[in-house]
PDB file of N, CA and C in Angstrom:
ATOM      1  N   UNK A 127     112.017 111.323 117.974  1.00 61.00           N
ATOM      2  CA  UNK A 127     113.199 110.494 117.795  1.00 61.00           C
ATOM      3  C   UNK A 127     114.079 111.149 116.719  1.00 61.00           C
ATOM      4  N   UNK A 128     115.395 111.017 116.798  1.00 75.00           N
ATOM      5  CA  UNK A 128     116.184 111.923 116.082  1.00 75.00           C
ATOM      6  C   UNK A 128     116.451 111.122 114.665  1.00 75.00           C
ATOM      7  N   UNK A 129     116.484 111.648 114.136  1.00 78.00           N
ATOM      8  CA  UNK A 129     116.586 110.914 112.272  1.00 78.00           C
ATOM      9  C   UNK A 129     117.822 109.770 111.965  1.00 78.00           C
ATOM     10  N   UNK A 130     118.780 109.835 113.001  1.00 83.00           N
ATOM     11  CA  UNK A 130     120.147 109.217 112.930  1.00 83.00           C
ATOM     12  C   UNK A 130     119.612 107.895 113.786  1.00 83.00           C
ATOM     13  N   UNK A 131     118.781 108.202 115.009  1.00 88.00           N
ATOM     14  CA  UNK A 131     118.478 107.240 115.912  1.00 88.00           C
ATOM     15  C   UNK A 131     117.245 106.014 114.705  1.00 88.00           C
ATOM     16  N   UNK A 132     116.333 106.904 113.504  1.00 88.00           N
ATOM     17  CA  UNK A 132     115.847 106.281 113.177  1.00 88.00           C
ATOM     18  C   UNK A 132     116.126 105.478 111.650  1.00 88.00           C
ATOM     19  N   UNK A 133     117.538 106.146 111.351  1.00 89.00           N
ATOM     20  CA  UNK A 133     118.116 105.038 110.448  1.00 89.00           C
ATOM     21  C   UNK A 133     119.130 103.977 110.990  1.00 89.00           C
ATOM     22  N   UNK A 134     119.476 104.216 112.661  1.00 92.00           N
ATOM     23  CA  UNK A 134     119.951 102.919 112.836  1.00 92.00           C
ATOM     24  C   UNK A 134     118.923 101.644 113.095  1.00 92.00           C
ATOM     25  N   UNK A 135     117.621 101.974 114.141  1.00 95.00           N
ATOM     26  CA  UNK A 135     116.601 101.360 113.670  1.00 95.00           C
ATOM     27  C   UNK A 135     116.327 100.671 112.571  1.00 95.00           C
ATOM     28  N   UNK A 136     116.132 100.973 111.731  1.00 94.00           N
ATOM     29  CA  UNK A 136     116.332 100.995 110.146  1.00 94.00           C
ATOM     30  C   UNK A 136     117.524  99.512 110.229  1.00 94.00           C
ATOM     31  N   UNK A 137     118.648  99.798 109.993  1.00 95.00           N
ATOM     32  CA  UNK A 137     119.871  98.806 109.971  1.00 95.00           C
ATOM     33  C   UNK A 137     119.380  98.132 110.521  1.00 95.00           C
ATOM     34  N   UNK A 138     119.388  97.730 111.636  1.00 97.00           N
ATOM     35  CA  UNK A 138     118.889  96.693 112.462  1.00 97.00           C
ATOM     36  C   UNK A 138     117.979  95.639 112.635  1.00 97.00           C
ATOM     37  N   UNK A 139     116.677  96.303 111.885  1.00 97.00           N
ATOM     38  CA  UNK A 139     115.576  95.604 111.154  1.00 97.00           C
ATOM     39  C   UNK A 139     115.477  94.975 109.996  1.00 97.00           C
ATOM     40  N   UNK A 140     116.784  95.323 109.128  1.00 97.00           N
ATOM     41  CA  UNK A 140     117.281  95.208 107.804  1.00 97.00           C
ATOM     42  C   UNK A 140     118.192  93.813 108.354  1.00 97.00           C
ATOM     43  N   UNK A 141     118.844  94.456 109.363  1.00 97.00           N
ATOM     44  CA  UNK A 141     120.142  92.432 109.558  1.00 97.00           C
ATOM     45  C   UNK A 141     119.246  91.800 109.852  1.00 97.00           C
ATOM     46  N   UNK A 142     118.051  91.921 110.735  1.00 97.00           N
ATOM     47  CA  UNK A 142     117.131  90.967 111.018  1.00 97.00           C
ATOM     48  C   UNK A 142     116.514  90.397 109.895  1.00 97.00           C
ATOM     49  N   UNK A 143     115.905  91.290 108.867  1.00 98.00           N
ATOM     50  CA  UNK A 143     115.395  90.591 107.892  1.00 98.00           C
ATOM     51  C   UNK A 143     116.132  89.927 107.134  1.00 98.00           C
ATOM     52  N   UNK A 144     117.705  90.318 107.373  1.00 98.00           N
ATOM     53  CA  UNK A 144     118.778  89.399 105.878  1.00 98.00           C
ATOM     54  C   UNK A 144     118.366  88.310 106.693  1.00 98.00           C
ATOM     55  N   UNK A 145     118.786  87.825 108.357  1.00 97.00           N
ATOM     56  CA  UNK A 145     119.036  86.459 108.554  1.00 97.00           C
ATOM     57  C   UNK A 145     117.560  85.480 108.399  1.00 97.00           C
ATOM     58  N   UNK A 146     116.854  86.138 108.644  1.00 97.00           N
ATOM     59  CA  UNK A 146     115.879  85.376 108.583  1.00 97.00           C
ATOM     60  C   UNK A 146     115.286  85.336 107.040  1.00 97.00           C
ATOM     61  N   UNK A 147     115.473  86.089 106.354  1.00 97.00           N
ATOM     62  CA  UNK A 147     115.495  86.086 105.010  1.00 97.00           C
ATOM     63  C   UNK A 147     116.650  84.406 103.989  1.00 97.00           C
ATOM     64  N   UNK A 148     117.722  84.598 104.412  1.00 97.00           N
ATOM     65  CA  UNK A 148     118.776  83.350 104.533  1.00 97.00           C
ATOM     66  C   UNK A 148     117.866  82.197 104.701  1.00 97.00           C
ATOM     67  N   UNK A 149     117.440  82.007 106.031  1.00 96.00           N
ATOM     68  CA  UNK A 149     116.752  80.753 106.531  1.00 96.00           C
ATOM     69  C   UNK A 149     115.448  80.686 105.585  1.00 96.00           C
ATOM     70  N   UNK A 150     114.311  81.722 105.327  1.00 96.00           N
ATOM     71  CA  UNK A 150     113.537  81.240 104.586  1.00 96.00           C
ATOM     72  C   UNK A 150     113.768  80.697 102.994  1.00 96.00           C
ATOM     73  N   UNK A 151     114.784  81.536 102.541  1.00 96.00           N
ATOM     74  CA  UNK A 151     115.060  81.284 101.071  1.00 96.00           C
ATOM     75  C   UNK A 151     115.894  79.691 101.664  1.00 96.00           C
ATOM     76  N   UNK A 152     116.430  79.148 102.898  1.00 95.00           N
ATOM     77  CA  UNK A 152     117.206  77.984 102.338  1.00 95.00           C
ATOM     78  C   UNK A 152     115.876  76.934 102.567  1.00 95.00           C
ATOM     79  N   UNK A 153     114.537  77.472 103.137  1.00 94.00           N
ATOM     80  CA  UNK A 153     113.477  76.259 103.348  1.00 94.00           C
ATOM     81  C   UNK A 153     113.057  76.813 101.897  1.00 94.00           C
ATOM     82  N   UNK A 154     112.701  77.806 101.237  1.00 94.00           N
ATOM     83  CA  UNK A 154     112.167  77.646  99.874  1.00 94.00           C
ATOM     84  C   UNK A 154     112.714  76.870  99.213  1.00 94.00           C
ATOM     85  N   UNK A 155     113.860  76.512  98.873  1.00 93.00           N
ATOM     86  CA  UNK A 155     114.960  75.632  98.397  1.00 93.00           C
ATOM     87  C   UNK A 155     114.462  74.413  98.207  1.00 93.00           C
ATOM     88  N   UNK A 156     114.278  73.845  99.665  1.00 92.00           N
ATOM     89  CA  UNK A 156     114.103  72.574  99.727  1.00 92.00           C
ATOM     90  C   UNK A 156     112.422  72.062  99.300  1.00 92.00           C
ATOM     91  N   UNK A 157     112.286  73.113  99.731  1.00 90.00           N
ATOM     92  CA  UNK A 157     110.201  72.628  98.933  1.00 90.00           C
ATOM     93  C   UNK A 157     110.515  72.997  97.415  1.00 90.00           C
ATOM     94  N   UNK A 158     110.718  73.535  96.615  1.00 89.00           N
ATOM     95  CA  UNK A 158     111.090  73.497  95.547  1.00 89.00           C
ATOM     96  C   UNK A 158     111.858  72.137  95.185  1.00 89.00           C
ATOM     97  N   UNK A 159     112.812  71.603  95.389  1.00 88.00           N
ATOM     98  CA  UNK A 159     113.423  70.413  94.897  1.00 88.00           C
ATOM     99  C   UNK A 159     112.321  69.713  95.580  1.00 88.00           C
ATOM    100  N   UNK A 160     111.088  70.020  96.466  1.00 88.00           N
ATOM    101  CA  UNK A 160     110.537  68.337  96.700  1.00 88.00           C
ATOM    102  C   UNK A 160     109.170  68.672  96.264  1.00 88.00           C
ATOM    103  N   UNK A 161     109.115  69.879  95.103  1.00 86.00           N
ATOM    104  CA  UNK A 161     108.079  69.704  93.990  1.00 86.00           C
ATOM    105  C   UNK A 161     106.938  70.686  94.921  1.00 86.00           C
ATOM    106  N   UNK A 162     107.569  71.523  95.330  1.00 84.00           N
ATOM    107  CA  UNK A 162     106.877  72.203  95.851  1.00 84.00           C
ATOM    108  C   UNK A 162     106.901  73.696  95.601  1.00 84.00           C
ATOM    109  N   UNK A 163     106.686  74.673  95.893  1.00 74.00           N
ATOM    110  CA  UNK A 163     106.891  75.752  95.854  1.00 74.00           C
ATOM    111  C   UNK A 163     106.547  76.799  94.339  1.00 74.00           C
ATOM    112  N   UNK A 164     105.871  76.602  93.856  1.00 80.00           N
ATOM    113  CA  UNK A 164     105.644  76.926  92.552  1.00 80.00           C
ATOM    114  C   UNK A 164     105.089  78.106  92.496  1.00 80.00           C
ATOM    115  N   UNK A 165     105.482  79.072  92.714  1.00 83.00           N
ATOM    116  CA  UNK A 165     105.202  80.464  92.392  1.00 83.00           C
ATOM    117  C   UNK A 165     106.172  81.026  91.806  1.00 83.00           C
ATOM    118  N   UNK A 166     105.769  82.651  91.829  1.00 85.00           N
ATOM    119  CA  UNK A 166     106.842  83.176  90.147  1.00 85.00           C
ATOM    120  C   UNK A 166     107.422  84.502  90.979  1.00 85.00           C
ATOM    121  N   UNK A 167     106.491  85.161  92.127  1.00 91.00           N
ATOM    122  CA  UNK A 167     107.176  86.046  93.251  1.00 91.00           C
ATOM    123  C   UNK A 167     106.972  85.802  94.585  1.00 91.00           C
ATOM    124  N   UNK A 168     107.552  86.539  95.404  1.00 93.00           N
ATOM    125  CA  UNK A 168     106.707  86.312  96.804  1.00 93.00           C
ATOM    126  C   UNK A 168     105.713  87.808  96.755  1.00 93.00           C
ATOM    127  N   UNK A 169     106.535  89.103  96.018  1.00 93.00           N
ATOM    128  CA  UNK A 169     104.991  90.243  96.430  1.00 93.00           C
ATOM    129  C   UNK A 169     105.383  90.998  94.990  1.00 93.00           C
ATOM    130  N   UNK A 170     104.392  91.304  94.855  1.00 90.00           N
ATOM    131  CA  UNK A 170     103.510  91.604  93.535  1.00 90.00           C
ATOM    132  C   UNK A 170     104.444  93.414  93.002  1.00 90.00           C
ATOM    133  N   UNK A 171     104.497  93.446  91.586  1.00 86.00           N
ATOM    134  CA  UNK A 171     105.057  94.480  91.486  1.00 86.00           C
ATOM    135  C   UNK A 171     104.542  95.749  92.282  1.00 86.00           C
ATOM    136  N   UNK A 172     102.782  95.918  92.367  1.00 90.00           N
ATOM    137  CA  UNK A 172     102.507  96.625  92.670  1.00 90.00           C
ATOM    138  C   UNK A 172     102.694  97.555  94.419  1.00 90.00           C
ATOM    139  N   UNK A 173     103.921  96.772  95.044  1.00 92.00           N
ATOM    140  CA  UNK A 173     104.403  96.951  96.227  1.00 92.00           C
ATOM    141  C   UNK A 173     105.059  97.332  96.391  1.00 92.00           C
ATOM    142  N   UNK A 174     105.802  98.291  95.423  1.00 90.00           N
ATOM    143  CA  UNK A 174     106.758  98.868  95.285  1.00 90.00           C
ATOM    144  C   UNK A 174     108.358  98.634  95.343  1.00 90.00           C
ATOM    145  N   UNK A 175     108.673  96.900  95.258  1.00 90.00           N
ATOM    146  CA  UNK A 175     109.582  96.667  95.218  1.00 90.00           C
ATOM    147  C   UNK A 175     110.469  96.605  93.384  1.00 90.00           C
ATOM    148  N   UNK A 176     111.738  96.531  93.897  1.00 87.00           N
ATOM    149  CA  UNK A 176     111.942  96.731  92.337  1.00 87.00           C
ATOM    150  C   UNK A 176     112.455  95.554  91.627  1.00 87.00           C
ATOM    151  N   UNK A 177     112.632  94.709  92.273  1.00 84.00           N
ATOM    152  CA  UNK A 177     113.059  93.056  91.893  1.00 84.00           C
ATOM    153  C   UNK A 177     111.871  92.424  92.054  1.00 84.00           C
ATOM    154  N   UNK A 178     111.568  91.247  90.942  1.00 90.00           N
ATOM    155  CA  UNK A 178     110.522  90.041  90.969  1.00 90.00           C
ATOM    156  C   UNK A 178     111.240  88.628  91.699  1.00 90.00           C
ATOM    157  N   UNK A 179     111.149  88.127  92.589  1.00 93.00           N
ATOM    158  CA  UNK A 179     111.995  87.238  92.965  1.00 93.00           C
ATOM    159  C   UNK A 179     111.128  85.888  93.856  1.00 93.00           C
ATOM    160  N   UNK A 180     111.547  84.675  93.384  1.00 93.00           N
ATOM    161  CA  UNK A 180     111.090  83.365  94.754  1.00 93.00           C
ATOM    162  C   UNK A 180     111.690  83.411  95.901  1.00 93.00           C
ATOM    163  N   UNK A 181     112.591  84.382  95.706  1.00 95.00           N
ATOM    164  CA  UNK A 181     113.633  84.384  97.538  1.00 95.00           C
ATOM    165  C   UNK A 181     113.176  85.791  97.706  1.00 95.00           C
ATOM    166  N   UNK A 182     113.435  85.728  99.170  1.00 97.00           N
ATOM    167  CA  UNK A 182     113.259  86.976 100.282  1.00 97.00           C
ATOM    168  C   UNK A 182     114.681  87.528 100.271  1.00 97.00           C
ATOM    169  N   UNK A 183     115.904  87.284  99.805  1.00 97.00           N
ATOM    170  CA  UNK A 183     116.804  87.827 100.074  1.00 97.00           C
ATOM    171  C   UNK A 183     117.327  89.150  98.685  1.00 97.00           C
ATOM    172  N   UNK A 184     116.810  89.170  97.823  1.00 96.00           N
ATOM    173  CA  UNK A 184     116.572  90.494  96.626  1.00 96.00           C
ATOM    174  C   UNK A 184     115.782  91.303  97.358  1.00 96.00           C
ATOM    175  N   UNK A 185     114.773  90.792  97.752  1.00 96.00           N
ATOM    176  CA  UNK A 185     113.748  92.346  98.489  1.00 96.00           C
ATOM    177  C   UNK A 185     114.646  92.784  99.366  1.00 96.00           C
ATOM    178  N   UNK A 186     115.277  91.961 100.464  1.00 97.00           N
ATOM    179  CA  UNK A 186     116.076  92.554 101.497  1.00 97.00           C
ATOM    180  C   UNK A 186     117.231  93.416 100.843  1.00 97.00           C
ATOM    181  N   UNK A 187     117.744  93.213  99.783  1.00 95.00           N
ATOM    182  CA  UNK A 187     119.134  94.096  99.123  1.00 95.00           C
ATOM    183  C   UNK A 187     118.350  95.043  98.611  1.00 95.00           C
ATOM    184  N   UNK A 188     117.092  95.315  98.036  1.00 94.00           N
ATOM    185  CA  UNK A 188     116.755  96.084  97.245  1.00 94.00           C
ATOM    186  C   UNK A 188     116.065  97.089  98.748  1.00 94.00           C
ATOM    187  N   UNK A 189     115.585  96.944  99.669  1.00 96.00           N
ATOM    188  CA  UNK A 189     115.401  97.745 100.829  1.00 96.00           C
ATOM    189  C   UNK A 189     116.915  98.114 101.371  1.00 96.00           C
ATOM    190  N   UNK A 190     117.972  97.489 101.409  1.00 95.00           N
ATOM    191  CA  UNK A 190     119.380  97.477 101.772  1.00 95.00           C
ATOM    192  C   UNK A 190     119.707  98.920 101.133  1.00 95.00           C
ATOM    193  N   UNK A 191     119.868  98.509  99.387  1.00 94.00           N
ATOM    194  CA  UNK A 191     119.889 100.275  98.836  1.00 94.00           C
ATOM    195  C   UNK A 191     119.235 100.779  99.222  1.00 94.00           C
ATOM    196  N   UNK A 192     117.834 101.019  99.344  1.00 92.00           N
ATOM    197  CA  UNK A 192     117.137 102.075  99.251  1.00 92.00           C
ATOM    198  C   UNK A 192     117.648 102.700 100.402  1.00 92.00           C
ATOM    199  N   UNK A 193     117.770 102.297 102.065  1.00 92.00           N
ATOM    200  CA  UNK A 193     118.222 102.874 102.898  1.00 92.00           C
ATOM    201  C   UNK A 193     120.008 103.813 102.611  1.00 92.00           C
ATOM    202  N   UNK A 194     120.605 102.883 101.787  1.00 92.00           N
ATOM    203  CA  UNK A 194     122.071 103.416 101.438  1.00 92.00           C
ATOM    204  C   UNK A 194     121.496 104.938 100.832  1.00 92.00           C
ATOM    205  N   UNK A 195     120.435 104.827 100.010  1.00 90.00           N
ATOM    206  CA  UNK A 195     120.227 106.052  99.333  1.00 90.00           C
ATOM    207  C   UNK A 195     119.536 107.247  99.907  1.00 90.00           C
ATOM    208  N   UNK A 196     119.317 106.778 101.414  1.00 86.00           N
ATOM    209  CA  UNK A 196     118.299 107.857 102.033  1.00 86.00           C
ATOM    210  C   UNK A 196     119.226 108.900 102.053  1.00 86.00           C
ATOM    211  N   UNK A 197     118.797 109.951 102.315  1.00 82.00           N
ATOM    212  CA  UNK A 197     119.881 111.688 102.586  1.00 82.00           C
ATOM    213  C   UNK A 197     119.821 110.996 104.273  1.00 82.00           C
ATOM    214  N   UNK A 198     121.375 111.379 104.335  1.00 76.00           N
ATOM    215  CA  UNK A 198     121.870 111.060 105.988  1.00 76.00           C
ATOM    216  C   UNK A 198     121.351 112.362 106.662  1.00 76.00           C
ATOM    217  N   UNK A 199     121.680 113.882 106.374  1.00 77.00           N
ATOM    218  CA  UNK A 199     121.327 114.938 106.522  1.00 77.00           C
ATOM    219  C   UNK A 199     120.192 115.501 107.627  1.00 77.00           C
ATOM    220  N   UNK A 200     118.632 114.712 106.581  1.00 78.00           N
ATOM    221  CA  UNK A 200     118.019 115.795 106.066  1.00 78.00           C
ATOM    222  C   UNK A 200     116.600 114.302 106.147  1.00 78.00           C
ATOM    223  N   UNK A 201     115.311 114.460 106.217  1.00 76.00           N
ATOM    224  CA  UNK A 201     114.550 113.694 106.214  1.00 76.00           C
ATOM    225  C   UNK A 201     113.735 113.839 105.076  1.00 76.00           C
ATOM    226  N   UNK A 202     114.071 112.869 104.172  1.00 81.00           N
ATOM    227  CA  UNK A 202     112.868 112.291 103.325  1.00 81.00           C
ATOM    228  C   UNK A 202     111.389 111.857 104.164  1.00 81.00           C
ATOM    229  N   UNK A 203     110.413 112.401 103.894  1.00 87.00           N
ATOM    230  CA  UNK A 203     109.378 111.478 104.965  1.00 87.00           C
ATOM    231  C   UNK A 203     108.505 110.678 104.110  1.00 87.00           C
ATOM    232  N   UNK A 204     108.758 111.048 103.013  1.00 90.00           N
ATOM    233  CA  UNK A 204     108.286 110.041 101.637  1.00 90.00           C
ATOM    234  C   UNK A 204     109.191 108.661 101.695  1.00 90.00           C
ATOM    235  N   UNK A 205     110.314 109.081 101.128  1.00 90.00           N
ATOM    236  CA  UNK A 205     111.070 107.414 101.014  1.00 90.00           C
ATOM    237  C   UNK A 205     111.055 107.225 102.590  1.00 90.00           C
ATOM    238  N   UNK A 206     111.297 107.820 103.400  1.00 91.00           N
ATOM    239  CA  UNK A 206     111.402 106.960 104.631  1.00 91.00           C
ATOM    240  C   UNK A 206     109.863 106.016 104.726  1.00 91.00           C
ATOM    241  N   UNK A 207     108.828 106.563 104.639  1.00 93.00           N
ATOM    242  CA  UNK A 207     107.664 105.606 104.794  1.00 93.00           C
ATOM    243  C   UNK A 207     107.266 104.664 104.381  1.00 93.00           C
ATOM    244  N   UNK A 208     107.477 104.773 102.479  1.00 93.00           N
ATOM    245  CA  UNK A 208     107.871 104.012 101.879  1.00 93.00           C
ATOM    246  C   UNK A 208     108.629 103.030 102.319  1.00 93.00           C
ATOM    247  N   UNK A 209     109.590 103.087 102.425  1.00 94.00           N
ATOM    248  CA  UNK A 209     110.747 102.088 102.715  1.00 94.00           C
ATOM    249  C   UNK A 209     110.116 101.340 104.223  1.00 94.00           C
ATOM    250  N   UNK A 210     110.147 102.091 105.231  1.00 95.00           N
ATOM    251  CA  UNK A 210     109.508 101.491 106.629  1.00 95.00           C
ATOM    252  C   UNK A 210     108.441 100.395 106.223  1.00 95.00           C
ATOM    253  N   UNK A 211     107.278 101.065 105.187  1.00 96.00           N
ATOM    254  CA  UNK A 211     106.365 100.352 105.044  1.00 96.00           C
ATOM    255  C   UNK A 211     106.680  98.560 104.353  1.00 96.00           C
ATOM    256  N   UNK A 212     107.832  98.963 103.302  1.00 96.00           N
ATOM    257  CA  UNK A 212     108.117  97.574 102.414  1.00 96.00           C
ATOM    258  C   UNK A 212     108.832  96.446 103.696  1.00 96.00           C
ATOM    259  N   UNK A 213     109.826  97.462 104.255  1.00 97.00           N
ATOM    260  CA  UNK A 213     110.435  96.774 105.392  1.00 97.00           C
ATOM    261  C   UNK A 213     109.349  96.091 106.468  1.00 97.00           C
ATOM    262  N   UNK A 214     108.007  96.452 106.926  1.00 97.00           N
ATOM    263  CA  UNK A 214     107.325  95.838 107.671  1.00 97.00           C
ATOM    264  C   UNK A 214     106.523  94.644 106.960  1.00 97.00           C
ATOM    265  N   UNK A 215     106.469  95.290 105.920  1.00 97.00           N
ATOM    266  CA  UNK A 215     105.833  93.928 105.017  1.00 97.00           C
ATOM    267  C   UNK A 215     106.883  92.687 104.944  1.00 97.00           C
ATOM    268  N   UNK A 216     108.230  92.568 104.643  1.00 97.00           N
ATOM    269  CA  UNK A 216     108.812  92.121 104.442  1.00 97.00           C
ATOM    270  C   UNK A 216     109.307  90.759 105.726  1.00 97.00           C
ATOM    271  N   UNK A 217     109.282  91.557 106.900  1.00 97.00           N
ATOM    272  CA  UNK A 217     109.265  91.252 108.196  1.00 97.00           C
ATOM    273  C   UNK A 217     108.245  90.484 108.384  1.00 97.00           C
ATOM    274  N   UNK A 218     106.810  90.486 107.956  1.00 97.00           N
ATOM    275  CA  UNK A 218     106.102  90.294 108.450  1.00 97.00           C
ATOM    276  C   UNK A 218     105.578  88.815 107.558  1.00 97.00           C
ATOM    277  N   UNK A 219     106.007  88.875 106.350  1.00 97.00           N
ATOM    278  CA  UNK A 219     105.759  87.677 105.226  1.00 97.00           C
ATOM    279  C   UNK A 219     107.118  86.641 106.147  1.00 97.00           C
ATOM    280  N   UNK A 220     108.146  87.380 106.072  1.00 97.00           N
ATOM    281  CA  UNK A 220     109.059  86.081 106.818  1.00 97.00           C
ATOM    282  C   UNK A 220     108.427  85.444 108.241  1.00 97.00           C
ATOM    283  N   UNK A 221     107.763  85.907 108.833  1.00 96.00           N
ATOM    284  CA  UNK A 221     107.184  85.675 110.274  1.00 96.00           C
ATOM    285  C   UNK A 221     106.116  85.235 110.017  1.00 96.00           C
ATOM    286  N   UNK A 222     105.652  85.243 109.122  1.00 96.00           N
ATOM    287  CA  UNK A 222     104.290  84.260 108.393  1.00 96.00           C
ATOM    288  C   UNK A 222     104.735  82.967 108.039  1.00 96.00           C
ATOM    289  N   UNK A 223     105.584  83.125 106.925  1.00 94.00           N
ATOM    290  CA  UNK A 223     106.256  81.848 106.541  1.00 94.00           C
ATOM    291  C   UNK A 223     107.183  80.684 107.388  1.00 94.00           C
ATOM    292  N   UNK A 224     107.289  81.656 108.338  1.00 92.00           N
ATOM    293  CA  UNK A 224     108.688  81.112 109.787  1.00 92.00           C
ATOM    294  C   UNK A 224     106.952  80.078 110.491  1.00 92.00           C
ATOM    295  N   UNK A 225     105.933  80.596 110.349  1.00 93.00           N
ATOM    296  CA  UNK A 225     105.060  80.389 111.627  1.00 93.00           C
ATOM    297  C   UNK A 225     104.400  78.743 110.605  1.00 93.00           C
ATOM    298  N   UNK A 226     104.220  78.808 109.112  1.00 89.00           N
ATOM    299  CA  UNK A 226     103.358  77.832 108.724  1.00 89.00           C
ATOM    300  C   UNK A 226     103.708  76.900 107.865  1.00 89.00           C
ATOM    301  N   UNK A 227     106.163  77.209 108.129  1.00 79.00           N
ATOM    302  CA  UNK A 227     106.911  75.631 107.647  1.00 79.00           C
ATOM    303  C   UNK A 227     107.807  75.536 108.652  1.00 79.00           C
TER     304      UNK A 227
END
């Protein structure tokens, strides 16, 4: 697959995660005001994200740059994996959380 074909991939998986990212941070919201929700992140520094946050929508901007910062060029296969990898995690906590509120 050609490197251009796999940073639009990339985009695409990224709008998916903003919107559904939106919808989970507006149900975190509401369990929080109804005394719920009491945690301090959703994933742990050690995951390589660079924001601590109760919303899903900082991880999604902070994967947002990282893709802005890939070389258009030329293939990183480090940050690209990296990044793929946070992005599947990310995807995959919203599709957890979508499945058990």
């Amino acid at each position: 697959m050609p490197y251009s074909r796999i940073l639009e991939q990339l985009q695409q998986n990224l709008q998916l995660a903003y919107r559904q990212a939106i919808d989970a941070d507006a149900k975190l919201d509401a369990l929080q005001h109804a005394g719920h929700a009491k945690f301090t992140t959703i994933f742990k520094p050690e995951q390589g994200f660079t924001h601590n946050s109760k919303r899903f929508l900082p991880y999604v901007k902070d994967l947002a740059q990282e893709l802005a910062q890939l070389p258009q060029d030329a293939v990183d296969t480090e940050q690209l994996q990296a990044l793929v990898k946070k992005l599947a995690l990310v995807l995959s906590t919203l599709q957890a959380f979508k499945q058990q509120s």
